[in-house]
Coordinates of C-alpha atoms and ligand atoms in Angstrom, one line a residue:
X460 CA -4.3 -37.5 4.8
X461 CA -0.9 -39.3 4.0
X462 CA 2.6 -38.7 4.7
X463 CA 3.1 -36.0 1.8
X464 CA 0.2 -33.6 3.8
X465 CA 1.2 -34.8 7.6
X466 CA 4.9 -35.0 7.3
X467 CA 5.9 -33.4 4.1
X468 CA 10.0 -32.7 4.8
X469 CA 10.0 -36.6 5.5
X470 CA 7.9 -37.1 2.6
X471 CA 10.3 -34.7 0.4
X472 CA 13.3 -35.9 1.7
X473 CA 12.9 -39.5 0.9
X474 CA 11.0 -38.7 -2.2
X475 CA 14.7 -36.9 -3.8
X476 CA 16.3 -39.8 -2.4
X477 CA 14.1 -42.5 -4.1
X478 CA 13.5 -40.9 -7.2
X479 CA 17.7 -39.8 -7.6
X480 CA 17.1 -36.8 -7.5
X481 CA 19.2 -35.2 -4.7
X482 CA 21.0 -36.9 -1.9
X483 CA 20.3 -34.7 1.5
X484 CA 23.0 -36.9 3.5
X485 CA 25.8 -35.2 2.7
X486 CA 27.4 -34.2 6.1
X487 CA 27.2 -30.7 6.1
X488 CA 24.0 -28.9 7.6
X489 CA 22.2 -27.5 4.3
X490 CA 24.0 -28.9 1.6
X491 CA 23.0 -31.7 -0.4
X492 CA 24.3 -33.5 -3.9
X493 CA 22.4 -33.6 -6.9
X494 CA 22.2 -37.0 -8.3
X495 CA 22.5 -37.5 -12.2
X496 CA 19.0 -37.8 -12.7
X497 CA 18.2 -34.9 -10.7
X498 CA 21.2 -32.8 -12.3
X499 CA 19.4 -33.8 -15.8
X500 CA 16.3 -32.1 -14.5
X501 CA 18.0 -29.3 -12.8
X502 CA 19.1 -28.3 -16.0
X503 CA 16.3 -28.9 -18.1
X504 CA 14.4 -26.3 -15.6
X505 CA 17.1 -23.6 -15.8
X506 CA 17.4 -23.6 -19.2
X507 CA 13.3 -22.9 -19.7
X508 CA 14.6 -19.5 -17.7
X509 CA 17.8 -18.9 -19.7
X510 CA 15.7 -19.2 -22.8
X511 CA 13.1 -16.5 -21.1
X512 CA 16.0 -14.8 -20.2
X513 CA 17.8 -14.2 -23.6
X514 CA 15.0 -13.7 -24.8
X515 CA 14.4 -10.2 -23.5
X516 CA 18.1 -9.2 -23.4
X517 CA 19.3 -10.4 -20.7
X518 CA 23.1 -11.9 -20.8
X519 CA 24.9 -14.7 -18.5
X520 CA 27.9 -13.7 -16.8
X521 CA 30.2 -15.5 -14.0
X522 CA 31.3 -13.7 -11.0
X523 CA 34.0 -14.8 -8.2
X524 CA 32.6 -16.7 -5.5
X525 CA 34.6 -14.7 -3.1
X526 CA 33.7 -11.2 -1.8
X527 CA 36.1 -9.0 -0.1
X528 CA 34.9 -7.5 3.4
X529 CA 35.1 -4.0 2.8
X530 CA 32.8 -4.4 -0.5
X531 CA 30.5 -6.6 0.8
X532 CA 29.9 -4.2 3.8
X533 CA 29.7 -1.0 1.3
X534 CA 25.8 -0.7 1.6
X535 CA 24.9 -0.2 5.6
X536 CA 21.1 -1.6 4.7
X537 CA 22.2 -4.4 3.0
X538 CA 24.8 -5.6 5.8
X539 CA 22.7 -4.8 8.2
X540 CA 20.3 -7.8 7.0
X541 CA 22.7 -10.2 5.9
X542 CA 25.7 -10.4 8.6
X543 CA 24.6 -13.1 10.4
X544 CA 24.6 -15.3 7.7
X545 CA 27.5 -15.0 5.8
X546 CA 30.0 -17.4 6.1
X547 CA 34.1 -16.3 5.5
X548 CA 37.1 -17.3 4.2
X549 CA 39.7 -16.0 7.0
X550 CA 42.4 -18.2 6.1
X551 CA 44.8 -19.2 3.1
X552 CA 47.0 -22.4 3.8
X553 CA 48.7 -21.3 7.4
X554 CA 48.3 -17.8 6.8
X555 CA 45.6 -15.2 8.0
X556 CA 44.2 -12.9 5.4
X557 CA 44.9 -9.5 5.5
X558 CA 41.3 -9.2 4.1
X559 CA 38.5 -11.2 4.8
X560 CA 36.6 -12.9 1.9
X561 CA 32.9 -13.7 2.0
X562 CA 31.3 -16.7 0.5
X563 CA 28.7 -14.6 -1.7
X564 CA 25.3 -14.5 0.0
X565 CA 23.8 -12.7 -3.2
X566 CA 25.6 -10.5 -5.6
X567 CA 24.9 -7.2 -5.2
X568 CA 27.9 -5.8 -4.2
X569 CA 29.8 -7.5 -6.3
X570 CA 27.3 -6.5 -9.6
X571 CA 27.3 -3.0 -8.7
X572 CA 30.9 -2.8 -8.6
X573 CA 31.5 -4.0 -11.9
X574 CA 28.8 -1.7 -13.1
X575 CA 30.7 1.1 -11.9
X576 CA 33.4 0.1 -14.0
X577 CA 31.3 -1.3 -17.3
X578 CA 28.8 1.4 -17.6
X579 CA 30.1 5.2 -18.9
X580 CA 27.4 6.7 -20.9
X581 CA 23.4 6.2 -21.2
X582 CA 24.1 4.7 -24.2
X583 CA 25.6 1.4 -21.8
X584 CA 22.1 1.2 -20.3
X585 CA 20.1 -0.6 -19.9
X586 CA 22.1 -3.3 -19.1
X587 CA 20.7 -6.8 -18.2
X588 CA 22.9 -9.9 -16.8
X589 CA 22.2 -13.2 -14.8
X590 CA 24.3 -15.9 -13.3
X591 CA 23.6 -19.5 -12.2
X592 CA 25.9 -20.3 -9.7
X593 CA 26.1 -21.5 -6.0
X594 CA 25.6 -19.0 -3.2
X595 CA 26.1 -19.6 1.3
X596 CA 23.9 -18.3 3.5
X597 CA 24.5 -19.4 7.2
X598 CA 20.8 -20.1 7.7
X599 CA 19.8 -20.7 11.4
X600 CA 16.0 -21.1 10.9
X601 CA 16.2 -25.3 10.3
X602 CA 17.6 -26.4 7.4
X603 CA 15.7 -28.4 4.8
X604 CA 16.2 -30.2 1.5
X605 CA 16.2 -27.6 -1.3
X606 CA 13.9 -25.6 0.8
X607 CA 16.6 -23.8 3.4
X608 CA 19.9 -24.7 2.5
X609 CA 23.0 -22.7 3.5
X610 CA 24.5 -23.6 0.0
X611 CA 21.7 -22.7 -2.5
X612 CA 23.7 -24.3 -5.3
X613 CA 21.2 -23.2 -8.1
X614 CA 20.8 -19.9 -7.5
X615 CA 20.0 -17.8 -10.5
X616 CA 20.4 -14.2 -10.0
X617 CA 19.5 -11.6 -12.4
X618 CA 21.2 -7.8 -12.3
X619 CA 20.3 -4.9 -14.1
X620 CA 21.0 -1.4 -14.5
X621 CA 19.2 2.0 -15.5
X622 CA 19.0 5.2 -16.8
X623 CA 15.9 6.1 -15.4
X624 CA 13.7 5.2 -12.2
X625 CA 10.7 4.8 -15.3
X626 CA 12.8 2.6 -17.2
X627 CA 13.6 0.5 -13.8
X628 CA 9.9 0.4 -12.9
X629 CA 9.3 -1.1 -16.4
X630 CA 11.8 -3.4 -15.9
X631 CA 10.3 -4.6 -12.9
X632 CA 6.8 -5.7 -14.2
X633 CA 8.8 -7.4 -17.2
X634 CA 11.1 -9.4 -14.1
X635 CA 7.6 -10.4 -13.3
X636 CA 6.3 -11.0 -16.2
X637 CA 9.5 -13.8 -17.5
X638 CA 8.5 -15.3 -14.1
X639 CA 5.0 -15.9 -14.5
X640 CA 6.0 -17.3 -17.9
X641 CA 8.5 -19.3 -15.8
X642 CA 5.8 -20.7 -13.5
X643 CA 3.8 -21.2 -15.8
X644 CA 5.6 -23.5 -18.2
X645 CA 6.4 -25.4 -14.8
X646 CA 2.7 -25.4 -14.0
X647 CA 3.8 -24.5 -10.2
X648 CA 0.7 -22.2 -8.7
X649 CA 1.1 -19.2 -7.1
X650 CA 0.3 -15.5 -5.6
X651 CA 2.2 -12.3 -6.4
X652 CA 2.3 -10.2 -3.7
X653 CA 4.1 -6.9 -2.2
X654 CA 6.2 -7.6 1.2
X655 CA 5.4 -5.1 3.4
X656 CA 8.2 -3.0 4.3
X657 CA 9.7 -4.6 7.3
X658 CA 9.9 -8.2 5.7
X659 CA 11.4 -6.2 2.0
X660 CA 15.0 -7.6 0.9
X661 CA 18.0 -6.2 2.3
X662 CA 18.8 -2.8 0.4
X663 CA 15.5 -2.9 -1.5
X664 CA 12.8 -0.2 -1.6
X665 CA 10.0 -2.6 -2.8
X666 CA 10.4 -6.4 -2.9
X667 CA 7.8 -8.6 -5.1
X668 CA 7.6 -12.1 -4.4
X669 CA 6.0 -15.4 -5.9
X670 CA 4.7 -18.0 -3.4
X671 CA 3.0 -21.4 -3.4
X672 CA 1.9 -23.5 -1.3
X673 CA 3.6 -26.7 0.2
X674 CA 1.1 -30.0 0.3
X675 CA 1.4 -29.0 4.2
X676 CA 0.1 -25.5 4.4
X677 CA 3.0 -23.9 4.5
X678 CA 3.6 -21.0 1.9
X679 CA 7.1 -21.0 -0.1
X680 CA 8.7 -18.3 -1.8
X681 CA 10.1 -19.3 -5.1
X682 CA 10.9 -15.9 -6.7
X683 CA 11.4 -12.5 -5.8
X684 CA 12.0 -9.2 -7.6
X685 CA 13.5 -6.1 -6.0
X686 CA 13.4 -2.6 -7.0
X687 CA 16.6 -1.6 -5.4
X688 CA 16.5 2.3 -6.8
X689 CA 19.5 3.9 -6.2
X690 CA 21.1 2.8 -2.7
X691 CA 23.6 0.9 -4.3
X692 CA 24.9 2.6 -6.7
X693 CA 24.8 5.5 -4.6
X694 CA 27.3 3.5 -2.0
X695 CA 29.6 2.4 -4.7
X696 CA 29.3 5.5 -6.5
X697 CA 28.0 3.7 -9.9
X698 CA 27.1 6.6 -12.1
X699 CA 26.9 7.0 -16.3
X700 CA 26.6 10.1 -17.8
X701 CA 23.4 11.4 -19.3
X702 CA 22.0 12.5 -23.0
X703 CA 23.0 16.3 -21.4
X704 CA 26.2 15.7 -20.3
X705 CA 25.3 15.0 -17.1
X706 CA 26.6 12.3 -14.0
X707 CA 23.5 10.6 -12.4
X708 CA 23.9 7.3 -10.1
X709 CA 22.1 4.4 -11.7
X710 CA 18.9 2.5 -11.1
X711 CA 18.7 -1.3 -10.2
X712 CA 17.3 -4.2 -9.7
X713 CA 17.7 -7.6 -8.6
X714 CA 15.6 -11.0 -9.2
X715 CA 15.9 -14.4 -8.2
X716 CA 14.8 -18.1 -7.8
X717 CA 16.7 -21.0 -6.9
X718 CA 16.4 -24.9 -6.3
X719 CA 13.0 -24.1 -4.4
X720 CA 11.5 -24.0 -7.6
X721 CA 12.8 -28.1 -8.1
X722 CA 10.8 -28.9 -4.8
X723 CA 7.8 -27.3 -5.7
X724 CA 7.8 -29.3 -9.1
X725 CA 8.0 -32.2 -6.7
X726 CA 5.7 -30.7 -4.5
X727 CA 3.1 -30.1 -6.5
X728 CA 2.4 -32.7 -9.0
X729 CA 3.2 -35.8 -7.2
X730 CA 0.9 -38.2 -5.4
X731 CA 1.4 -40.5 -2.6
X732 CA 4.1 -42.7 -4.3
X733 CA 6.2 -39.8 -5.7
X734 CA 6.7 -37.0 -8.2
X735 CA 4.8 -36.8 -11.7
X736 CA 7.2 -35.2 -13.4
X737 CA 6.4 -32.4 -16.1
X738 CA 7.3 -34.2 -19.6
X739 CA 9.1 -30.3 -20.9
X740 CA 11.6 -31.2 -17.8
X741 CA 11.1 -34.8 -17.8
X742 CA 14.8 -36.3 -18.1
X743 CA 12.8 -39.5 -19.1
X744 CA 9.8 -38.5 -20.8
X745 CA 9.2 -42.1 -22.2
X746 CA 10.2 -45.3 -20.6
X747 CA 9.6 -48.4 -22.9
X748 CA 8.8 -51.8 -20.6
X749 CA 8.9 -54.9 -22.5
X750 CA 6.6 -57.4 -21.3
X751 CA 8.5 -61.0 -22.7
X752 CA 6.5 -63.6 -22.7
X753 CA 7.6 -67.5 -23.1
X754 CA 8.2 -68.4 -27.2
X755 CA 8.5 -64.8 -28.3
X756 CA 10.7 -63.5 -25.9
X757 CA 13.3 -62.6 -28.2
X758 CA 10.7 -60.9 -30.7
X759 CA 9.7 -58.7 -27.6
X760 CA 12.9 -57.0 -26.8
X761 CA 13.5 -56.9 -30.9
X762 CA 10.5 -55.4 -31.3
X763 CA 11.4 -52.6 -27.8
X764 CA 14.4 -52.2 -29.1
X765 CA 12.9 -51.2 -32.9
X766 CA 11.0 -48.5 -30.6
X767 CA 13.5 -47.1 -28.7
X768 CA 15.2 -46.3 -31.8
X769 CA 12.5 -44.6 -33.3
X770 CA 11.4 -42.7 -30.4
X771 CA 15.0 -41.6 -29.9
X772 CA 15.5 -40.7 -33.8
X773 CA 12.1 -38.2 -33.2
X774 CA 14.4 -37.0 -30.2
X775 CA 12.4 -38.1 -27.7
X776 CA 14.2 -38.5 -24.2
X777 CA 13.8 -42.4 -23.8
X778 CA 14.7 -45.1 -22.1
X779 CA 14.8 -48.8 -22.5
X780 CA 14.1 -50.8 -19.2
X781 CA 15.2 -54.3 -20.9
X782 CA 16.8 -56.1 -17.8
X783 CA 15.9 -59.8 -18.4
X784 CA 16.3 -60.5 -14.6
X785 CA 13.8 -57.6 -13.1
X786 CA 9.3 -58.4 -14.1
X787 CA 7.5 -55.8 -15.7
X788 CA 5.5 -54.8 -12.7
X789 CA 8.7 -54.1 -10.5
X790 CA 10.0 -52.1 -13.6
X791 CA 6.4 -50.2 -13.3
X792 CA 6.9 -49.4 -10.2
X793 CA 10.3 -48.0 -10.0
X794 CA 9.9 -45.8 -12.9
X795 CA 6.0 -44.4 -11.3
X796 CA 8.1 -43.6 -8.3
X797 CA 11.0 -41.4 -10.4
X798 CA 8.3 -39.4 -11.9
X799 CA 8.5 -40.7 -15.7
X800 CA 5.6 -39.3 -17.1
X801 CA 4.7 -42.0 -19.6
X802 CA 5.3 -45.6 -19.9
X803 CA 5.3 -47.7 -23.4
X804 CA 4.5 -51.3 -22.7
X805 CA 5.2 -53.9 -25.3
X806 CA 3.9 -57.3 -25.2
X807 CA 3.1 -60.2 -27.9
X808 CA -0.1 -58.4 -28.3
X809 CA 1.0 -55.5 -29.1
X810 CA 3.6 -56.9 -31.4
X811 CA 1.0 -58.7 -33.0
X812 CA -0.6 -55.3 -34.0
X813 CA 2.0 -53.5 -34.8
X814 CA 2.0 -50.9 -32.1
X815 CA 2.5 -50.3 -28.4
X816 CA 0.3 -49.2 -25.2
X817 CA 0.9 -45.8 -23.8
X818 CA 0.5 -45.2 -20.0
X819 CA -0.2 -42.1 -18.6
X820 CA 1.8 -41.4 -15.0
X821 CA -1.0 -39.5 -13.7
X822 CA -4.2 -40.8 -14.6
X823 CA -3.1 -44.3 -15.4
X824 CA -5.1 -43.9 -18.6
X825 CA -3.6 -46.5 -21.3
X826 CA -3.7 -46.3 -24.6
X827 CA -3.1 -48.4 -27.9
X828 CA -1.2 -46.9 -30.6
X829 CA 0.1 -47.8 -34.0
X830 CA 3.9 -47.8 -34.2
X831 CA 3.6 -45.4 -36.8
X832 CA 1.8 -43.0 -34.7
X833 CA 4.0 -43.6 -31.7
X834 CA 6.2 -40.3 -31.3
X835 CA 3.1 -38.1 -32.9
X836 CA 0.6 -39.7 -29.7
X837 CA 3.5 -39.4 -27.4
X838 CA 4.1 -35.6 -28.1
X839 CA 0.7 -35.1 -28.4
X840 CA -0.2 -36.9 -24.6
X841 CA 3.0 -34.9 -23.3
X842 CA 0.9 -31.6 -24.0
X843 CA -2.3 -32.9 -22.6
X844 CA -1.0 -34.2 -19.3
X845 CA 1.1 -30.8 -18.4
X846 CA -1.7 -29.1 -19.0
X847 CA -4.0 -31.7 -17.1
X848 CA -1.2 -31.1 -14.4
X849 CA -1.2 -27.0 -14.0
X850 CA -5.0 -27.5 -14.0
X851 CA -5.4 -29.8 -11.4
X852 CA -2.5 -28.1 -9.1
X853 CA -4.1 -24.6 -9.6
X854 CA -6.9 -26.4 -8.2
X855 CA -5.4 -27.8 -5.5
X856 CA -3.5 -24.2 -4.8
X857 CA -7.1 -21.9 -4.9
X858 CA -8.7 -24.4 -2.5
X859 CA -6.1 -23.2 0.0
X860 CA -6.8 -19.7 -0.2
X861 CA -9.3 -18.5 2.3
X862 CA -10.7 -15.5 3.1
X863 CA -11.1 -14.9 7.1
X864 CA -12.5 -11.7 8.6
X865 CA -11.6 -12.1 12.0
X866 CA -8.5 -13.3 14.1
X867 CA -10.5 -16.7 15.1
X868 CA -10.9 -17.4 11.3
X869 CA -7.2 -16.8 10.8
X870 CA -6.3 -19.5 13.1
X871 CA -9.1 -21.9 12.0
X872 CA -8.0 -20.9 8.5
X873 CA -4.3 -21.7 8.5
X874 CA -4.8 -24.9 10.9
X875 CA -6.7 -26.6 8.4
X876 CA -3.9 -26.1 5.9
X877 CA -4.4 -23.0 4.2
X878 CA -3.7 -19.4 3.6
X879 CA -5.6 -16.6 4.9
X880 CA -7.3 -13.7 3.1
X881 CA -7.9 -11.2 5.0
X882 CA -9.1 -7.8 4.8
X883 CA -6.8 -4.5 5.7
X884 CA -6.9 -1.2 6.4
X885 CA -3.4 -0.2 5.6
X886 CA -2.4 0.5 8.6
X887 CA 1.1 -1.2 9.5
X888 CA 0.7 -1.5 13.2
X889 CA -2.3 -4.1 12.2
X890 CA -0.7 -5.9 10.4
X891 CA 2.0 -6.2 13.1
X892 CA -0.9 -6.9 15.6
X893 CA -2.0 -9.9 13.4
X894 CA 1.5 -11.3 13.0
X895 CA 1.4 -10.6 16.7
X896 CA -2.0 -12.2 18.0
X897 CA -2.2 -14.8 16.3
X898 CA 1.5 -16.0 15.4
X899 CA 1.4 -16.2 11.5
X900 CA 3.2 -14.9 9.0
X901 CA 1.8 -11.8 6.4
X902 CA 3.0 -13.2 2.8
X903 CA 2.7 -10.0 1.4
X904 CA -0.7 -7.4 -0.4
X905 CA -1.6 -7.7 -4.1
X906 CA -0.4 -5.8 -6.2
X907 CA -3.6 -4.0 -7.7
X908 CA -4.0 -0.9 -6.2
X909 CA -6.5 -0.3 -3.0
X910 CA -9.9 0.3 -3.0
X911 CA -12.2 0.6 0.0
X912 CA -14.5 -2.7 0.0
X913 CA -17.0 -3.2 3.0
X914 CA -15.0 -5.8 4.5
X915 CA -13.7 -5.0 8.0
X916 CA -10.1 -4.8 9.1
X917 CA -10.0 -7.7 11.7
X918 CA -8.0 -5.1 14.2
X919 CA -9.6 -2.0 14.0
X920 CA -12.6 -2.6 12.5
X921 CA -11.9 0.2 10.3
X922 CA -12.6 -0.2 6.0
X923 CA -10.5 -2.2 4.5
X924 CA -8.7 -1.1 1.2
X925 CA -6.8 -4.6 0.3
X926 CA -5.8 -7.8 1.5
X927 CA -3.2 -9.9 3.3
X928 CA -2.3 -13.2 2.7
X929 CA -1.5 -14.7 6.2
X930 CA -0.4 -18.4 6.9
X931 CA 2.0 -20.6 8.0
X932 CA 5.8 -20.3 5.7
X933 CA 8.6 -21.9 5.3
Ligands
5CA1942 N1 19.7 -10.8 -4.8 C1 18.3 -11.1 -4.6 C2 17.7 -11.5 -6.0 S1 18.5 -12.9 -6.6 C3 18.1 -12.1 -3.6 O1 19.0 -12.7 -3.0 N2 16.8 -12.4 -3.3 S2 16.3 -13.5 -2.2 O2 17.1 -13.4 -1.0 O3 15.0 -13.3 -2.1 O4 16.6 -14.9 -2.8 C4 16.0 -15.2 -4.1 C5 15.2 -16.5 -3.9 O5 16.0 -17.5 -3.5 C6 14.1 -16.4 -2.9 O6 12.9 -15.8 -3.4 C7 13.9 -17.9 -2.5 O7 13.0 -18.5 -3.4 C8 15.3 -18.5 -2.7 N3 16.0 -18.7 -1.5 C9 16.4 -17.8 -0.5 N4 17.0 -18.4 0.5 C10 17.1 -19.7 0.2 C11 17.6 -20.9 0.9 N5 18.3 -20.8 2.0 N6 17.5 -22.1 0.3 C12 16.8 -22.2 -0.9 N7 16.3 -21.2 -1.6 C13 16.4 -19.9 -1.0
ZN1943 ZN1 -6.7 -1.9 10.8

């Protein structure tokens, strides 16, 4: 066991810091910088979900950071869950504001009353936006890089609106369908599962969520879809009118992810000396090392150089490490620990054949190739290794689900690292009573539909009809 499994916020922390990714030093509780490097991938991840995301209709949009009081307090539910962690604006220079203005801790309010203004007629819906922006959240459960901060500064929140509870419901599984896809392409693991009521967003009537696991134990939530009905636009008095003439409130959701998803990248394909970073998000996919040796130095960097160009004319994103001053193997080194996926090393040798050696971050596998094959291999690896990746971490991710069928096995379960499976009956007040007895968290249920199975709820004994996933969370 290393650092990464026994102290994995250490391990985390340091890792952003060492690879430039994100600086966590910044001396406000929860709020970090994201370095250049890290801003590069940042935005190489969001824009896989703005592509999924136009894609099936959906349109950006830019809302004010500040929300008045009285509109963020419109929806009892939904205040009722997030007043202790909003943070407000209650002054302008030396005056007091007549109205106080919220840092944004999620848009609902502020959506849904623009929607009462954009939509008239059926014929508006449905209507499908998003933003990327930064929202506060006055966390007090302990703050930690990317994982808990109190400003999620890459928070992308998607609002839409319906005609119909049927058309809302099908816009649900396709919210959970662009994140799979999402996932996916980010070959991050995870489970789907239901929340049960009492752990459901604030203001939502069903909340889905996506979770994987930390090298830890610990589950993280790095997506969730809510099915908010009609409780908000019932408060704000959102309505359209129908095909018959008729004023009906709208239906809505809301679905979101944030920087969460950036750790679990890191989280999940890395070993102990850092990240292995995906080549589709990459900001270096390719970083060419000359290896100079005496006589034919200057033919070596000639020769790197005559790469680099080529790599970067097939609009590869590479990078030329040709410091006279630092050796190869420190160059090695550095890059392995920012996560560049693959290395091209060019020696005399190599000159001598006209071609180059490709390293593979992962595997270390290494590879001769002619020069003329060079951007065709590299594309070619790049495919091979994220998919080597999502295998091995969906590996990694089903070896830490567990099924336990009684309360002991819970606790052995989620000691050693792992998430629970456990059978239920349905009944709410056991699954309070195994939140209770044994002092773990319920993830959420699948969301296939029950069916009696001869497994034994661990409380009462009774059938069971589904699952739980229990474990530790962050
Ligand atoms: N308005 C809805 C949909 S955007 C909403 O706010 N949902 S949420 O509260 O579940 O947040 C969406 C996602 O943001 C969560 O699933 C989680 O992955 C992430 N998230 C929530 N709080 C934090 C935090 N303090 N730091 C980092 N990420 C967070
Ligand atoms: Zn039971």
């Amino acid at each position: 066991m290393g650092e990464r499994e026994e102290n994995f916020i250490e391990w985390l922390n340091n890792v952003l810091f060492t690879a430039q990714i994100y600086d966590y030093r910044y001396p406000v509780k929860g709020m970090g910088i994201w370095m250049p490097y890290g801003y590069k991938l940042r935005q190489n991840v969001i824009n896989i979900m703005r592509k999924l995301l136009d894609k099936t209709g959906h349109e950006e949009v830019l809302f004010p950071l500040l929300i008045p009081r009285t509109m963020l307090e419109r929806e009892a539910t939904h205040i009722k869950g997030f007043m202790g962690e909003v943070f407000w604006v209650t002054r302008g220079g030396k005056s007091r504001l007549d109205m106080e203005l919220a840092l944004r801790p999620t848009s609902e309010t502020s959506m849904t009353t623009a929607f009462r203004d954009w939509i008239q007629s059926w014929k508006d819906l449905p209507l499908k936006v998003y933003q990327v922006v930064s929202v506060f959240r006055y966390e007090t459960k302990s703050t930690r890089p990317l994982i808990r901060v109190r400003e999620i500064s890459t928070f992308k929140e998607a609002f839409t609106a319906h005609a119909t509870s049927e058309d809302a419901w099908r816009q649900f599984r396709e919210a959970i369908s662009i994140y799979k896809r999402f996932f996916n392409a980010l070959g991050i693991p995870y489970i789907i599962s239901s929340r049960l009521p009492w752990d459901r967003f604030a203001g939502a009537d069903e909340t889905v969520t996506f979770d994987t696991i930390m090298p830890d134990g610990r589950a993280l939530q790095i997506g969730s879809v809510h099915y908010l009905g009609q409780r908000f636009s019932k408060a704000f008095d959102a309505k359209f009118m129908t095909e018959k003439g008729k004023y009906e409130h709208i239906y809505q959701l809301s679905y979101g992810i944030s920087e969460r998803v950036i750790a679990s990248i890191i989280a999940v394909h890395s070993d102990e000396l850092g990240p292995i970073l995906p080549p589709n998000v990459a900001p270096i996919q390719v970083v060419i090392v000359p290896i100079p040796y005496k006589e034919v130095e200057e033919a070596v960097y000639k020769y790197a150089r005559r790469i680099y160009d080529e790599l970067k004319r097939r609009r590869l994103r590479v990078h030329l490490d040709d410091d006279p001053e630092e050796t190869p193997g420190s160059k090695f080194y550095k890059w392995e620990r920012r996560g560049v996926p693959l290395r091209v090393e060019v020696g005399p040798r190599d000159l001598e054949n006209g071609g180059a050696t490709l390293v593979r971050r992962d595997t270390r596998e290494r590879l001769f190739v002619k020069l003329e094959q060079l951007a065709e291999e590299i594309r070619r690896t790049m495919r091979v290794m994220l998919r080597e990746m999502k295998e091995r971490a969906w590996r990694e991710f089903k070896a830490r689900l567990k099924p336990a069928k009684s309360l002991e096995e819970i606790g052995e379960v989620v000691k050693n690292r792992m998430i629970a499976i456990v059978p239920w009956c349905g009944s709410e007040e056991c699954a309070h009573e195994i939140e209770d007895l044994t002092g773990y968290k319920i993830l959420g249920k699948p969301l296939r539909k029950p069916r009696k199975s001869r497994d034994k709820c661990p409380v009462c004994g009774r059938s069971s009809i589904t699952i739980l996933y229990v474990g530790r969370s962050y």
